[in-house]
Amino acid sequence: MDDFDRRILAIVQRDCTRKAEAIAEDVGLSASAVQRRLRALRLSGAIRAEVAVVDPAAVGQAMTFIAGLEIERENYDVLERLRIWAAGHDRIQQLYYVTGAVDMVAVILARDVADYDDFTARLMHENPLIRRITTNVVLRPLKTGVYVPPEAE
């Protein structure tokens, strides 16, 4: 990946609807060169997806919860099972295997507290090796995003 690729990535992460001609003007390449590079970035997996970012409140998912999940010790095969389970539940926005007081951290959307409570009850019922969930309620998001700085290696 060279500097042109990094500059193209920086642009399309902010707005993936920009036309190749406009990107080309910004980075100093031809439109066809930008199209070739974008195709290569997609094929290599550097660009995983091009999506619309939706405001959760606009679609009835007004609350965000940060959940710390503790699993039964010595049962780390549950990580893969939980990853697969989470992939089938879109309200789990992010799931991380972490160090510290909990084993995993999940970012979960819900309509309200009761909806979240119902979801986590189901999560624990269907994943019995989760020992405990510690929840933080997001009062106000101060910064959210998916932008990844495409810095040189």
Short mmCIF file of C-alpha atoms in Angstrom, two decimals:
data_model
loop_
_atom_site.label_atom_id
_atom_site.label_comp_id
_atom_site.label_asym_id
_atom_site.label_seq_id
_atom_site.Cartn_x
_atom_site.Cartn_y
_atom_site.Cartn_z
CA MET A 1 0.00 0.00 0.00
CA ASP A 2 1.47 3.32 -1.04
CA ASP A 3 0.68 6.94 -0.23
CA PHE A 4 -1.91 7.19 -3.02
CA ASP A 5 -3.79 4.18 -1.59
CA ARG A 6 -3.70 5.70 1.91
CA ARG A 7 -5.02 9.03 0.62
CA ILE A 8 -7.80 7.26 -1.31
CA LEU A 9 -8.72 5.26 1.82
CA ALA A 10 -8.87 8.44 3.89
CA ILE A 11 -11.32 9.96 1.39
CA VAL A 12 -13.65 6.99 0.90
CA GLN A 13 -13.87 6.35 4.64
CA ARG A 14 -15.39 9.80 5.04
CA ASP A 15 -17.68 9.47 2.00
CA CYS A 16 -17.78 6.27 -0.05
CA THR A 17 -20.22 7.86 -2.53
CA ARG A 18 -17.57 10.21 -3.94
CA LYS A 19 -16.97 9.66 -7.62
CA ALA A 20 -13.58 8.48 -8.85
CA GLU A 21 -13.15 11.75 -10.77
CA ALA A 22 -13.45 13.84 -7.58
CA ILE A 23 -11.10 11.52 -5.68
CA ALA A 24 -8.63 11.62 -8.57
CA GLU A 25 -8.57 15.41 -8.45
CA ASP A 26 -7.84 15.35 -4.71
CA VAL A 27 -5.03 12.78 -4.86
CA GLY A 28 -3.42 13.68 -8.19
CA LEU A 29 -4.24 10.56 -10.22
CA SER A 30 -6.49 9.81 -13.16
CA ALA A 31 -10.03 8.59 -12.51
CA SER A 32 -9.19 5.22 -14.07
CA ALA A 33 -6.15 4.85 -11.77
CA VAL A 34 -8.37 5.59 -8.76
CA GLN A 35 -10.91 3.00 -9.94
CA ARG A 36 -8.16 0.38 -10.35
CA ARG A 37 -6.77 1.13 -6.90
CA LEU A 38 -10.23 0.99 -5.30
CA ARG A 39 -10.88 -2.37 -6.98
CA ALA A 40 -7.51 -3.67 -5.69
CA LEU A 41 -8.22 -2.37 -2.17
CA ARG A 42 -11.57 -4.18 -2.19
CA LEU A 43 -10.06 -7.42 -3.50
CA SER A 44 -7.25 -7.34 -0.92
CA GLY A 45 -9.74 -6.86 1.90
CA ALA A 46 -8.37 -3.45 2.89
CA ILE A 47 -11.88 -2.16 2.14
CA ARG A 48 -14.20 -4.62 3.87
CA ALA A 49 -17.52 -2.94 3.07
CA GLU A 50 -19.11 0.28 1.94
CA VAL A 51 -22.13 1.08 4.09
CA ALA A 52 -24.51 3.81 5.21
CA VAL A 53 -23.99 4.88 8.82
CA VAL A 54 -27.42 5.12 10.46
CA ASP A 55 -28.33 7.11 13.57
CA PRO A 56 -29.60 4.43 16.02
CA ALA A 57 -32.18 6.79 17.55
CA ALA A 58 -33.68 7.43 14.11
CA VAL A 59 -34.62 3.74 13.86
CA GLY A 60 -35.83 3.20 17.40
CA GLN A 61 -32.59 1.98 18.99
CA ALA A 62 -32.31 4.97 21.29
CA MET A 63 -30.03 3.47 23.95
CA THR A 64 -26.48 2.15 23.87
CA PHE A 65 -25.08 -0.16 26.54
CA ILE A 66 -21.49 -1.18 27.18
CA ALA A 67 -21.57 -4.72 28.59
CA GLY A 68 -18.65 -6.43 30.28
CA LEU A 69 -19.03 -10.21 30.02
CA GLU A 70 -17.31 -12.63 32.37
CA ILE A 71 -17.05 -16.26 31.29
CA GLU A 72 -16.45 -19.35 33.37
CA ARG A 73 -12.70 -19.84 33.66
CA GLU A 74 -11.00 -22.48 31.56
CA ASN A 75 -13.83 -22.45 29.03
CA TYR A 76 -12.30 -20.27 26.36
CA ASP A 77 -13.92 -22.28 23.55
CA VAL A 78 -16.96 -20.15 24.43
CA LEU A 79 -15.26 -17.21 22.68
CA GLU A 80 -15.83 -18.68 19.22
CA ARG A 81 -19.36 -19.79 20.07
CA LEU A 82 -20.21 -16.33 21.36
CA ARG A 83 -18.62 -14.69 18.31
CA ILE A 84 -20.87 -16.79 16.06
CA TRP A 85 -23.92 -16.08 18.25
CA ALA A 86 -23.19 -12.33 18.20
CA ALA A 87 -22.84 -12.36 14.40
CA GLY A 88 -26.50 -13.35 14.23
CA HIS A 89 -27.67 -10.48 16.46
CA ASP A 90 -27.31 -7.05 14.87
CA ARG A 91 -28.01 -5.18 18.10
CA ILE A 92 -24.52 -6.30 19.20
CA GLN A 93 -22.56 -3.60 17.43
CA GLN A 94 -19.11 -4.60 18.61
CA LEU A 95 -17.64 -7.49 20.59
CA TYR A 96 -14.10 -7.59 21.93
CA TYR A 97 -12.03 -10.18 23.78
CA VAL A 98 -10.13 -8.09 26.33
CA THR A 99 -7.80 -8.15 29.30
CA GLY A 100 -8.80 -6.84 32.71
CA ALA A 101 -11.75 -7.36 35.02
CA VAL A 102 -13.99 -8.83 32.29
CA ASP A 103 -13.27 -11.26 29.47
CA MET A 104 -15.28 -9.59 26.72
CA VAL A 105 -16.80 -6.18 26.10
CA ALA A 106 -19.88 -5.72 23.92
CA VAL A 107 -21.52 -2.57 22.61
CA ILE A 108 -25.25 -3.28 22.44
CA LEU A 109 -28.16 -1.21 21.11
CA ALA A 110 -31.70 -1.40 22.51
CA ARG A 111 -34.97 0.52 22.48
CA ASP A 112 -34.93 0.98 26.26
CA VAL A 113 -33.72 -0.62 29.47
CA ALA A 114 -36.42 -3.31 29.44
CA ASP A 115 -35.48 -4.28 25.88
CA TYR A 116 -31.81 -4.51 26.88
CA ASP A 117 -32.70 -6.58 29.94
CA ASP A 118 -34.71 -9.01 27.80
CA PHE A 119 -31.85 -9.29 25.31
CA THR A 120 -29.20 -9.97 27.94
CA ALA A 121 -31.43 -12.55 29.63
CA ARG A 122 -31.62 -14.35 26.28
CA LEU A 123 -27.88 -13.90 25.76
CA MET A 124 -27.12 -15.57 29.09
CA HIS A 125 -29.74 -18.30 28.60
CA GLU A 126 -28.35 -19.24 25.17
CA ASN A 127 -24.72 -18.90 26.31
CA PRO A 128 -24.64 -20.55 29.77
CA LEU A 129 -20.88 -20.16 30.20
CA ILE A 130 -21.34 -16.42 30.64
CA ARG A 131 -21.09 -16.01 34.38
CA ARG A 132 -21.92 -12.33 34.73
CA ILE A 133 -22.69 -9.21 32.72
CA THR A 134 -21.70 -5.81 34.06
CA THR A 135 -23.52 -3.00 32.27
CA ASN A 136 -22.72 0.65 31.69
CA VAL A 137 -25.46 2.80 30.17
CA VAL A 138 -24.28 5.37 27.65
CA LEU A 139 -25.76 8.70 28.74
CA ARG A 140 -24.50 10.64 25.75
CA PRO A 141 -22.17 9.51 22.97
CA LEU A 142 -19.30 11.99 22.80
CA LYS A 143 -17.54 10.41 19.82
CA THR A 144 -18.36 7.41 17.72
CA GLY A 145 -16.88 6.30 14.44
CA VAL A 146 -15.39 3.66 12.25
CA TYR A 147 -12.65 5.73 10.60
CA VAL A 148 -9.25 3.98 10.58
CA PRO A 149 -6.25 6.27 10.01
CA PRO A 150 -4.44 4.85 6.94
CA GLU A 151 -0.93 5.69 8.17
CA ALA A 152 2.30 4.58 6.59
CA GLU A 153 3.94 1.48 8.04
#
